[in-house]
mmCIF file of C-alpha atoms and ligand atoms in Angstrom:
data_model
loop_
_atom_site.group_PDB
_atom_site.id
_atom_site.type_symbol
_atom_site.label_atom_id
_atom_site.label_comp_id
_atom_site.label_asym_id
_atom_site.label_seq_id
_atom_site.Cartn_x
_atom_site.Cartn_y
_atom_site.Cartn_z
ATOM 1 C CA MET A 1 -32.233 3.955 49.108
ATOM 2 C CA LYS A 2 -30.680 4.187 45.667
ATOM 3 C CA SER A 3 -32.685 1.241 44.330
ATOM 4 C CA VAL A 4 -35.983 2.784 45.603
ATOM 5 C CA LEU A 5 -35.217 5.979 43.690
ATOM 6 C CA PHE A 6 -34.342 3.968 40.606
ATOM 7 C CA SER A 7 -37.548 1.942 40.682
ATOM 8 C CA ARG A 8 -39.650 5.149 41.175
ATOM 9 C CA PHE A 9 -37.877 6.719 38.234
ATOM 10 C CA PHE A 10 -38.631 3.755 35.945
ATOM 11 C CA ILE A 11 -42.276 3.697 37.014
ATOM 12 C CA LEU A 12 -42.670 7.406 36.203
ATOM 13 C CA LEU A 13 -40.642 7.380 32.980
ATOM 14 C CA PRO A 14 -43.319 5.905 30.660
ATOM 15 C CA TRP A 15 -45.911 8.374 31.969
ATOM 16 C CA ILE A 16 -43.576 11.307 31.407
ATOM 17 C CA LEU A 17 -42.937 10.069 27.859
ATOM 18 C CA ILE A 18 -46.688 9.722 27.174
ATOM 19 C CA VAL A 19 -47.336 13.289 28.366
ATOM 20 C CA ILE A 20 -44.470 14.659 26.226
ATOM 21 C CA ILE A 21 -45.722 12.809 23.112
ATOM 22 C CA MET A 22 -49.306 14.029 23.631
ATOM 23 C CA LEU A 23 -48.210 17.658 24.014
ATOM 24 C CA ASP A 24 -46.085 17.370 20.897
ATOM 25 C CA VAL A 25 -48.894 15.882 18.775
ATOM 26 C CA ASP A 26 -51.287 18.649 19.857
ATOM 27 C CA THR A 27 -48.964 21.519 18.953
ATOM 28 C CA ARG A 28 -48.213 19.999 15.553
ATOM 29 C CA ARG A 29 -51.857 20.049 14.515
ATOM 30 C CA PRO A 30 -52.074 22.781 11.856
ATOM 31 C CA ALA A 31 -53.917 25.886 13.030
ATOM 32 C CA PRO A 32 -56.961 26.830 10.956
ATOM 33 C CA PRO A 33 -56.246 29.772 8.653
ATOM 34 C CA LEU A 34 -57.494 33.119 9.921
ATOM 35 C CA THR A 35 -58.523 34.414 6.544
ATOM 36 C CA PRO A 36 -60.343 32.346 3.912
ATOM 37 C CA ARG A 37 -57.587 32.874 1.382
ATOM 38 C CA PRO A 38 -53.997 33.912 1.611
ATOM 39 C CA TYR A 39 -53.304 37.446 0.461
ATOM 40 C CA PHE A 40 -51.257 37.743 -2.711
ATOM 41 C CA SER A 41 -51.942 34.140 -3.528
ATOM 42 C CA PRO A 42 -51.635 33.122 -7.172
ATOM 43 C CA TYR A 43 -53.991 30.180 -6.589
ATOM 44 C CA ALA A 44 -56.651 32.298 -4.950
ATOM 45 C CA VAL A 45 -59.568 31.695 -7.293
ATOM 46 C CA GLY A 46 -60.641 28.248 -6.027
ATOM 47 C CA ALA A 47 -63.118 27.224 -3.344
ATOM 48 C CA ARG A 48 -63.161 29.213 -0.150
ATOM 49 C CA VAL A 49 -63.811 28.632 3.490
ATOM 50 C CA GLN A 50 -67.003 30.227 4.736
ATOM 51 C CA LEU A 51 -67.091 33.010 7.275
ATOM 52 C CA ARG A 52 -66.628 31.498 10.690
ATOM 53 C CA ARG A 53 -69.117 33.471 12.755
ATOM 54 C CA GLY A 54 -72.493 33.088 14.379
ATOM 55 C CA ASN A 55 -74.755 30.110 14.829
ATOM 56 C CA PRO A 56 -74.033 27.558 12.097
ATOM 57 C CA ARG A 57 -77.678 26.577 11.671
ATOM 58 C CA ARG A 58 -78.931 30.119 11.328
ATOM 59 C CA ASP A 59 -76.040 31.619 9.402
ATOM 60 C CA PRO A 60 -76.630 31.311 5.654
ATOM 61 C CA GLU A 61 -72.948 32.084 5.031
ATOM 62 C CA LYS A 62 -72.087 28.798 6.732
ATOM 63 C CA ARG A 63 -74.411 26.580 4.757
ATOM 64 C CA ASN A 64 -71.627 24.856 2.855
ATOM 65 C CA ALA A 65 -69.187 24.723 5.722
ATOM 66 C CA SER A 66 -70.021 21.249 6.996
ATOM 67 C CA ARG A 67 -68.466 18.398 5.067
ATOM 68 C CA THR A 68 -70.533 15.745 6.787
ATOM 69 C CA GLN A 69 -73.896 16.774 5.351
ATOM 70 C CA PRO A 70 -75.645 13.875 3.611
ATOM 71 C CA HIS A 71 -76.988 16.083 0.775
ATOM 72 C CA PRO A 72 -74.932 18.787 -0.849
ATOM 73 C CA GLU A 73 -76.517 22.223 -0.374
ATOM 74 C CA PRO A 74 -77.294 24.373 -3.420
ATOM 75 C CA PRO A 75 -74.427 26.715 -4.262
ATOM 76 C CA LEU A 76 -74.186 30.068 -2.512
ATOM 77 C CA PRO A 77 -75.417 32.862 -4.783
ATOM 78 C CA THR A 78 -72.451 34.817 -6.116
ATOM 79 C CA ILE A 79 -72.317 38.443 -5.008
ATOM 80 C CA TYR A 80 -71.261 40.696 -7.892
ATOM 81 C CA ALA A 81 -69.948 44.009 -6.566
ATOM 82 C CA ILE A 82 -69.728 46.748 -9.200
ATOM 83 C CA THR A 83 -67.247 49.434 -8.151
ATOM 84 C CA PRO A 84 -66.673 52.566 -10.223
ATOM 85 C CA THR A 85 -63.285 54.077 -9.496
ATOM 86 C CA TYR A 86 -61.173 56.981 -10.753
ATOM 87 C CA SER A 87 -57.578 58.064 -10.498
ATOM 88 C CA ARG A 88 -56.737 60.347 -7.553
ATOM 89 C CA PRO A 89 -54.153 60.383 -4.758
ATOM 90 C CA VAL A 90 -56.302 58.226 -2.416
ATOM 91 C CA GLN A 91 -57.394 55.669 -5.033
ATOM 92 C CA LYS A 92 -55.049 52.860 -4.028
ATOM 93 C CA ALA A 93 -55.838 53.388 -0.339
ATOM 94 C CA GLU A 94 -59.582 53.171 -1.050
ATOM 95 C CA LEU A 95 -59.175 50.041 -3.156
ATOM 96 C CA THR A 96 -57.011 48.465 -0.461
ATOM 97 C CA ARG A 97 -59.706 49.005 2.182
ATOM 98 C CA LEU A 98 -62.304 47.579 -0.142
ATOM 99 C CA ALA A 99 -60.267 44.513 -1.087
ATOM 100 C CA ASN A 100 -59.537 43.839 2.585
ATOM 101 C CA THR A 101 -63.296 43.669 3.154
ATOM 102 C CA PHE A 102 -64.191 41.711 0.023
ATOM 103 C CA ARG A 103 -61.487 39.129 0.670
ATOM 104 C CA GLN A 104 -63.424 38.022 3.724
ATOM 105 C CA VAL A 105 -66.671 37.440 1.831
ATOM 106 C CA ALA A 106 -67.348 34.023 0.327
ATOM 107 C CA GLN A 107 -68.226 33.726 -3.349
ATOM 108 C CA LEU A 108 -67.798 37.388 -4.264
ATOM 109 C CA HIS A 109 -66.878 38.594 -7.748
ATOM 110 C CA TRP A 110 -65.509 42.121 -7.939
ATOM 111 C CA ILE A 111 -66.298 44.119 -11.081
ATOM 112 C CA LEU A 112 -63.974 47.093 -10.925
ATOM 113 C CA VAL A 113 -64.720 49.738 -13.566
ATOM 114 C CA GLU A 114 -62.183 52.484 -14.098
ATOM 115 C CA ASP A 115 -63.363 55.900 -15.171
ATOM 116 C CA ALA A 116 -60.560 56.119 -17.719
ATOM 117 C CA ALA A 117 -59.783 55.735 -21.415
ATOM 118 C CA ALA A 118 -57.658 52.666 -20.662
ATOM 119 C CA ARG A 119 -56.979 50.302 -17.794
ATOM 120 C CA SER A 120 -54.342 51.910 -15.585
ATOM 121 C CA GLU A 121 -51.206 50.094 -14.506
ATOM 122 C CA LEU A 122 -51.870 50.937 -10.870
ATOM 123 C CA VAL A 123 -55.278 49.258 -10.822
ATOM 124 C CA SER A 124 -54.136 46.319 -12.999
ATOM 125 C CA ARG A 125 -51.221 45.580 -10.694
ATOM 126 C CA PHE A 126 -53.419 46.036 -7.650
ATOM 127 C CA LEU A 127 -56.072 43.597 -8.865
ATOM 128 C CA ALA A 128 -53.494 40.995 -9.897
ATOM 129 C CA ARG A 129 -52.251 40.888 -6.301
ATOM 130 C CA ALA A 130 -55.598 41.338 -4.559
ATOM 131 C CA GLY A 131 -56.450 37.626 -4.244
ATOM 132 C CA LEU A 132 -60.041 38.097 -5.400
ATOM 133 C CA PRO A 133 -62.048 36.820 -8.356
ATOM 134 C CA SER A 134 -62.428 39.983 -10.401
ATOM 135 C CA THR A 135 -63.143 41.613 -13.732
ATOM 136 C CA HIS A 136 -61.355 44.791 -14.718
ATOM 137 C CA LEU A 137 -63.292 47.120 -17.039
ATOM 138 C CA HIS A 138 -62.872 50.733 -18.066
ATOM 139 C CA VAL A 139 -64.930 53.459 -19.679
ATOM 140 C CA PRO A 140 -64.264 57.188 -19.541
ATOM 141 C CA THR A 141 -66.945 59.631 -18.412
ATOM 142 C CA PRO A 142 -67.424 62.093 -21.316
ATOM 143 C CA ARG A 143 -65.850 65.469 -20.437
ATOM 144 C CA ARG A 144 -69.176 67.271 -20.595
ATOM 145 C CA TYR A 145 -70.469 65.170 -17.720
ATOM 146 C CA LYS A 146 -67.460 65.755 -15.470
ATOM 147 C CA ARG A 147 -68.961 68.743 -13.707
ATOM 148 C CA PRO A 148 -70.010 69.351 -10.126
ATOM 149 C CA GLY A 149 -73.716 68.878 -9.727
ATOM 150 C CA LEU A 150 -73.965 66.062 -12.268
ATOM 151 C CA PRO A 151 -74.322 62.406 -11.310
ATOM 152 C CA ARG A 152 -71.103 60.392 -11.148
ATOM 153 C CA ALA A 153 -70.161 56.955 -12.383
ATOM 154 C CA THR A 154 -73.186 56.479 -14.662
ATOM 155 C CA GLU A 155 -71.175 55.042 -17.567
ATOM 156 C CA GLN A 156 -69.082 52.848 -15.269
ATOM 157 C CA ARG A 157 -72.082 51.208 -13.561
ATOM 158 C CA ASN A 158 -73.661 50.625 -16.969
ATOM 159 C CA ALA A 159 -70.449 48.976 -18.191
ATOM 160 C CA GLY A 160 -70.648 46.619 -15.204
ATOM 161 C CA LEU A 161 -74.291 45.814 -15.983
ATOM 162 C CA ALA A 162 -73.444 45.173 -19.655
ATOM 163 C CA TRP A 163 -70.630 42.802 -18.658
ATOM 164 C CA LEU A 164 -72.969 40.847 -16.359
ATOM 165 C CA ARG A 165 -75.636 40.503 -19.057
ATOM 166 C CA GLN A 166 -73.085 39.517 -21.672
ATOM 167 C CA ARG A 167 -71.513 36.908 -19.414
ATOM 168 C CA HIS A 168 -74.824 35.234 -18.658
ATOM 169 C CA GLN A 169 -76.465 35.565 -22.062
ATOM 170 C CA HIS A 170 -75.953 31.977 -23.230
ATOM 171 C CA GLN A 171 -76.077 30.079 -19.992
ATOM 172 C CA LEU A 172 -78.824 29.569 -17.492
ATOM 173 C CA ALA A 173 -77.878 32.108 -14.862
ATOM 174 C CA GLN A 174 -76.416 30.727 -11.676
ATOM 175 C CA PRO A 175 -77.921 32.359 -8.581
ATOM 176 C CA GLY A 176 -76.390 35.778 -8.123
ATOM 177 C CA VAL A 177 -76.862 39.145 -6.441
ATOM 178 C CA LEU A 178 -75.670 42.497 -7.744
ATOM 179 C CA PHE A 179 -74.586 45.330 -5.496
ATOM 180 C CA PHE A 180 -73.144 48.763 -6.348
ATOM 181 C CA ALA A 181 -70.145 49.230 -4.068
ATOM 182 C CA ASP A 182 -68.616 52.705 -4.352
ATOM 183 C CA ASP A 183 -64.920 52.688 -3.552
ATOM 184 C CA ASP A 184 -65.091 55.081 -0.580
ATOM 185 C CA ASN A 185 -67.913 53.594 1.523
ATOM 186 C CA THR A 186 -67.451 51.333 4.552
ATOM 187 C CA TYR A 187 -69.037 47.882 4.471
ATOM 188 C CA SER A 188 -69.599 45.496 7.384
ATOM 189 C CA LEU A 189 -69.284 41.790 6.659
ATOM 190 C CA GLU A 190 -72.831 41.254 7.943
ATOM 191 C CA LEU A 191 -74.119 43.304 5.026
ATOM 192 C CA PHE A 192 -73.061 40.583 2.596
ATOM 193 C CA GLN A 193 -74.835 37.911 4.633
ATOM 194 C CA GLU A 194 -77.989 40.008 4.453
ATOM 195 C CA MET A 195 -77.897 40.747 0.729
ATOM 196 C CA ARG A 196 -77.037 37.213 -0.338
ATOM 197 C CA SER A 197 -80.628 36.048 0.130
ATOM 198 C CA THR A 198 -82.059 38.773 -2.133
ATOM 199 C CA ARG A 199 -84.902 37.316 -4.195
ATOM 200 C CA LYS A 200 -85.594 40.365 -6.378
ATOM 201 C CA VAL A 201 -84.557 43.695 -4.868
ATOM 202 C CA SER A 202 -83.544 44.115 -1.229
ATOM 203 C CA VAL A 203 -83.026 47.315 0.782
ATOM 204 C CA TRP A 204 -81.472 48.361 4.103
ATOM 205 C CA PRO A 205 -80.382 51.523 5.975
ATOM 206 C CA VAL A 206 -77.268 53.517 5.035
ATOM 207 C CA GLY A 207 -75.312 55.430 7.667
ATOM 208 C CA LEU A 208 -73.893 58.971 7.384
ATOM 209 C CA VAL A 209 -75.858 60.058 4.349
ATOM 210 C CA GLY A 210 -78.375 62.663 3.248
ATOM 211 C CA GLY A 211 -77.297 65.112 5.952
ATOM 212 C CA ARG A 212 -78.370 62.678 8.684
ATOM 213 C CA ARG A 213 -76.785 59.995 10.820
ATOM 214 C CA TYR A 214 -78.626 57.527 8.626
ATOM 215 C CA GLU A 215 -81.410 57.085 6.092
ATOM 216 C CA ARG A 216 -83.624 54.035 6.121
ATOM 217 C CA PRO A 217 -86.664 52.471 4.521
ATOM 218 C CA LEU A 218 -89.657 52.509 6.888
ATOM 219 C CA VAL A 219 -91.082 49.019 7.303
ATOM 220 C CA GLU A 220 -94.541 47.884 8.421
ATOM 221 C CA ASN A 221 -95.558 44.226 8.496
ATOM 222 C CA GLY A 222 -92.463 43.285 6.528
ATOM 223 C CA LYS A 223 -93.161 45.787 3.719
ATOM 224 C CA VAL A 224 -91.516 49.097 2.853
ATOM 225 C CA VAL A 225 -94.100 51.845 3.384
ATOM 226 C CA GLY A 226 -91.939 54.979 3.231
ATOM 227 C CA TRP A 227 -88.541 56.504 3.841
ATOM 228 C CA TYR A 228 -86.809 58.116 6.788
ATOM 229 C CA THR A 229 -84.696 60.770 5.100
ATOM 230 C CA GLY A 230 -83.751 64.415 5.469
ATOM 231 C CA TRP A 231 -83.090 65.086 1.799
ATOM 232 C CA ARG A 232 -85.526 65.137 -1.103
ATOM 233 C CA ALA A 233 -88.141 62.985 0.564
ATOM 234 C CA ASP A 234 -90.109 63.159 -2.709
ATOM 235 C CA ARG A 235 -87.731 60.673 -4.339
ATOM 236 C CA PRO A 236 -89.673 57.536 -5.367
ATOM 237 C CA PHE A 237 -86.896 55.444 -3.780
ATOM 238 C CA ALA A 238 -85.229 57.710 -1.216
ATOM 239 C CA ILE A 239 -82.188 55.502 -0.911
ATOM 240 C CA ASP A 240 -78.451 55.750 -1.602
ATOM 241 C CA MET A 241 -76.653 53.530 -4.102
ATOM 242 C CA ALA A 242 -75.211 51.598 -1.136
ATOM 243 C CA GLY A 243 -78.676 50.785 0.210
ATOM 244 C CA PHE A 244 -79.926 48.089 -2.156
ATOM 245 C CA ALA A 245 -79.070 44.868 -4.007
ATOM 246 C CA VAL A 246 -80.678 43.258 -7.045
ATOM 247 C CA SER A 247 -80.815 39.604 -7.993
ATOM 248 C CA LEU A 248 -79.038 38.575 -11.175
ATOM 249 C CA GLN A 249 -82.336 37.161 -12.469
ATOM 250 C CA VAL A 250 -83.941 40.613 -12.267
ATOM 251 C CA ILE A 251 -80.984 42.203 -14.079
ATOM 252 C CA LEU A 252 -81.270 39.626 -16.877
ATOM 253 C CA ALA A 253 -85.067 39.835 -17.049
ATOM 254 C CA ASN A 254 -84.840 43.624 -17.539
ATOM 255 C CA PRO A 255 -82.123 43.932 -20.180
ATOM 256 C CA LYS A 256 -82.885 47.591 -20.840
ATOM 257 C CA ALA A 257 -82.609 48.772 -17.246
ATOM 258 C CA VAL A 258 -79.591 51.113 -17.067
ATOM 259 C CA PHE A 259 -78.479 54.344 -15.440
ATOM 260 C CA LYS A 260 -79.522 57.313 -17.513
ATOM 261 C CA ARG A 261 -77.680 60.537 -18.159
ATOM 262 C CA ARG A 262 -80.550 62.392 -19.741
ATOM 263 C CA GLY A 263 -82.615 64.238 -17.176
ATOM 264 C CA SER A 264 -80.978 62.507 -14.260
ATOM 265 C CA GLN A 265 -79.908 64.619 -11.293
ATOM 266 C CA PRO A 266 -77.566 63.627 -8.487
ATOM 267 C CA GLY A 267 -79.530 61.710 -5.916
ATOM 268 C CA MET A 268 -82.098 60.578 -8.473
ATOM 269 C CA GLN A 269 -79.963 57.898 -10.138
ATOM 270 C CA GLU A 270 -81.053 55.251 -7.649
ATOM 271 C CA SER A 271 -84.752 56.036 -8.144
ATOM 272 C CA ASP A 272 -84.425 56.243 -11.932
ATOM 273 C CA PHE A 273 -82.791 52.825 -11.980
ATOM 274 C CA LEU A 274 -84.994 51.088 -9.414
ATOM 275 C CA LYS A 275 -88.182 52.363 -11.096
ATOM 276 C CA GLN A 276 -87.214 50.318 -14.154
ATOM 277 C CA ILE A 277 -86.985 47.021 -12.290
ATOM 278 C CA THR A 278 -89.262 47.044 -9.242
ATOM 279 C CA THR A 279 -91.910 48.769 -7.133
ATOM 280 C CA VAL A 280 -91.741 49.988 -3.541
ATOM 281 C CA GLU A 281 -94.262 47.283 -2.487
ATOM 282 C CA GLU A 282 -91.993 44.570 -3.853
ATOM 283 C CA LEU A 283 -88.871 45.600 -1.909
ATOM 284 C CA GLU A 284 -87.418 43.099 0.558
ATOM 285 C CA PRO A 285 -86.310 44.762 3.816
ATOM 286 C CA LYS A 286 -83.025 43.433 5.243
ATOM 287 C CA ALA A 287 -80.989 44.224 8.373
ATOM 288 C CA SER A 288 -83.740 43.371 10.909
ATOM 289 C CA ASN A 289 -86.538 45.173 9.071
ATOM 290 C CA CYS A 290 -84.193 48.048 8.231
ATOM 291 C CA THR A 291 -83.276 48.823 11.842
ATOM 292 C CA LYS A 292 -79.523 48.207 11.599
ATOM 293 C CA VAL A 293 -76.826 50.214 9.839
ATOM 294 C CA LEU A 294 -74.403 47.819 8.117
ATOM 295 C CA VAL A 295 -72.952 50.214 5.532
ATOM 296 C CA TRP A 296 -71.712 53.787 5.876
ATOM 297 C CA HIS A 297 -71.537 56.433 3.175
ATOM 298 C CA THR A 298 -68.096 57.582 4.304
ATOM 299 C CA ARG A 299 -66.226 60.081 2.142
ATOM 300 C CA THR A 300 -62.491 60.416 2.191
ATOM 301 C CA GLU A 301 -61.085 63.856 2.777
ATOM 302 C CA LYS A 302 -59.095 65.356 -0.086
ATOM 303 C CA VAL A 303 -55.410 64.949 0.752
ATOM 304 C CA ASN A 304 -53.094 67.862 1.294
ATOM 305 C CA LEU A 305 -50.248 67.702 -1.218
ATOM 306 C CA ALA A 306 -49.166 71.321 -0.759
ATOM 307 C CA ASN A 307 -45.605 70.292 0.044
ATOM 308 C CA GLU A 308 -45.049 68.000 -2.929
ATOM 309 C CA PRO A 309 -41.778 69.096 -4.545
ATOM 310 C CA LYS A 310 -41.700 70.381 -8.118
ATOM 311 C CA TYR A 311 -37.914 70.047 -8.319
ATOM 312 C CA HIS A 312 -35.502 67.908 -6.299
ATOM 313 C CA MET A 313 -37.883 65.014 -6.457
ATOM 314 C CA ASP A 314 -37.175 61.769 -4.638
ATOM 315 C CA THR A 315 -34.513 59.580 -6.229
ATOM 316 C CA VAL A 316 -36.896 56.623 -6.521
ATOM 317 C CA LYS A 317 -40.349 56.508 -8.111
ATOM 318 C CA ILE A 318 -42.882 55.095 -5.663
ATOM 319 C CA GLU A 319 -46.480 54.153 -6.400
ATOM 320 C CA VAL A 320 -48.833 55.459 -3.708
HETATM 321 C C1 LIG B 401 -73.170 59.792 -3.909
HETATM 322 C C2 LIG B 401 -73.700 58.375 -4.080
HETATM 323 O O1 LIG B 401 -73.385 57.614 -2.924
HETATM 324 C C3 LIG B 401 -73.036 57.757 -5.311
HETATM 325 O O2 LIG B 401 -73.447 56.426 -5.440
HETATM 326 C C4 LIG B 401 -73.428 58.580 -6.524
HETATM 327 O O3 LIG B 401 -72.794 58.068 -7.679
HETATM 328 C C5 LIG B 401 -72.935 60.005 -6.309
HETATM 329 O O4 LIG B 401 -73.455 60.539 -5.082
HETATM 330 C C6 LIG B 401 -73.355 60.934 -7.456
HETATM 331 O O5 LIG B 401 -73.343 62.144 -7.238
HETATM 332 O O6 LIG B 401 -73.596 60.466 -8.552
HETATM 333 P P1 LIG B 401 -70.586 60.541 -3.453
HETATM 334 O O7 LIG B 401 -69.843 60.114 -2.247
HETATM 335 O O8 LIG B 401 -71.011 61.972 -3.566
HETATM 336 O O9 LIG B 401 -71.803 59.581 -3.626
HETATM 337 O O10 LIG B 401 -69.798 60.165 -4.809
HETATM 338 P P2 LIG B 401 -68.333 59.564 -4.993
HETATM 339 O O11 LIG B 401 -68.032 58.583 -3.921
HETATM 340 O O12 LIG B 401 -67.384 60.681 -5.217
HETATM 341 O O13 LIG B 401 -68.514 58.780 -6.377
HETATM 342 C C7 LIG B 401 -69.259 57.580 -6.460
HETATM 343 C C8 LIG B 401 -68.428 56.506 -7.156
HETATM 344 O O14 LIG B 401 -68.097 56.936 -8.454
HETATM 345 C C9 LIG B 401 -67.119 56.179 -6.450
HETATM 346 O O15 LIG B 401 -66.885 54.802 -6.486
HETATM 347 C C10 LIG B 401 -66.080 56.936 -7.271
HETATM 348 O O16 LIG B 401 -64.803 56.325 -7.282
HETATM 349 C C11 LIG B 401 -66.702 56.929 -8.649
HETATM 350 N N1 LIG B 401 -66.350 58.111 -9.476
HETATM 351 C C12 LIG B 401 -66.488 59.379 -8.968
HETATM 352 C C13 LIG B 401 -65.900 57.939 -10.775
HETATM 353 O O17 LIG B 401 -65.777 56.807 -11.245
HETATM 354 N N2 LIG B 401 -65.578 59.051 -11.522
HETATM 355 C C14 LIG B 401 -65.670 60.315 -11.032
HETATM 356 O O18 LIG B 401 -65.352 61.276 -11.759
HETATM 357 C C15 LIG B 401 -66.149 60.479 -9.719
HETATM 358 MN MN1 LIG B 402 -68.765 58.337 -2.010
#
């Protein structure tokens, strides 16, 4: 009886060992990273993994993902996001939301332009730890323009444009797409997939804007023929700043195209700028012929600081 048990045990032993070894090998395989780059990484500026979503053959964001392709694909156009920003209690929260989005987008360069006389420590520290390729600029809005009813961020967007033109003045421009990303809006990752293929100027709907659930370009046979909007429908381009992207080539080919202070009213900045570089007929509709909302013109509520102490402050100084 004993010897039968023994012989069974020795027959089973190698199989048990094989199963244990196989399980061990499988769990040791490193898991793929969830995010393309580690947060707070000092070596974050190198190559990045593409977004892992959708059908690989149809998803332009995945073009470079396969290492087994016989021919290397042309490089992904860089998305340059110009963000004007100004100091206020919610600034760091807004920038954190934005960086959390941008960090998931391949080949994105963030041009952050402070509305200030100098670069602030808060934004400098933030950018240094953000794990994103970025450029930190600043230009103050002249006091006379800091009034309700006047357009915002004109000087800051122009500073971003000037930096782009300066950077590409001596070299043949690599493919690139420019997008004005205000710090308080909400951006889906799909939006970046859509705008990356911009040939000249592309457009798409914007949610929660103009006193409506959304505004959108009206499209017929692949062309923009009008605008669905509830506010100043007479605008030549009835579109919010978050509703279009421009190729780097177009920015370089029109070196004088800028945002103007003189005569510009709020809501007309987009039209004034777009008029200088394109026509309505030329616009490229994105987001399924402008039938999907992929960006929202959200606005953050002013925070209540009524109970901030004037005396008996906290014993430590904390950046918020
Ligand atoms: C709307 C449009 O969506 C903006 O693109 C446009 O610049 C603005 O109107 C306008 O009136 O000119 P809205 O939500 O009213 O946007 O404007 P904000 O989000 O308050 O400001 C737009 C951007 O400019 C933000 O990124 C904000 O941080 C920045 N900003 C605002 C400054 O840099 N300085 C300021 O004094 C105010
Ligand atoms: Mn806003």
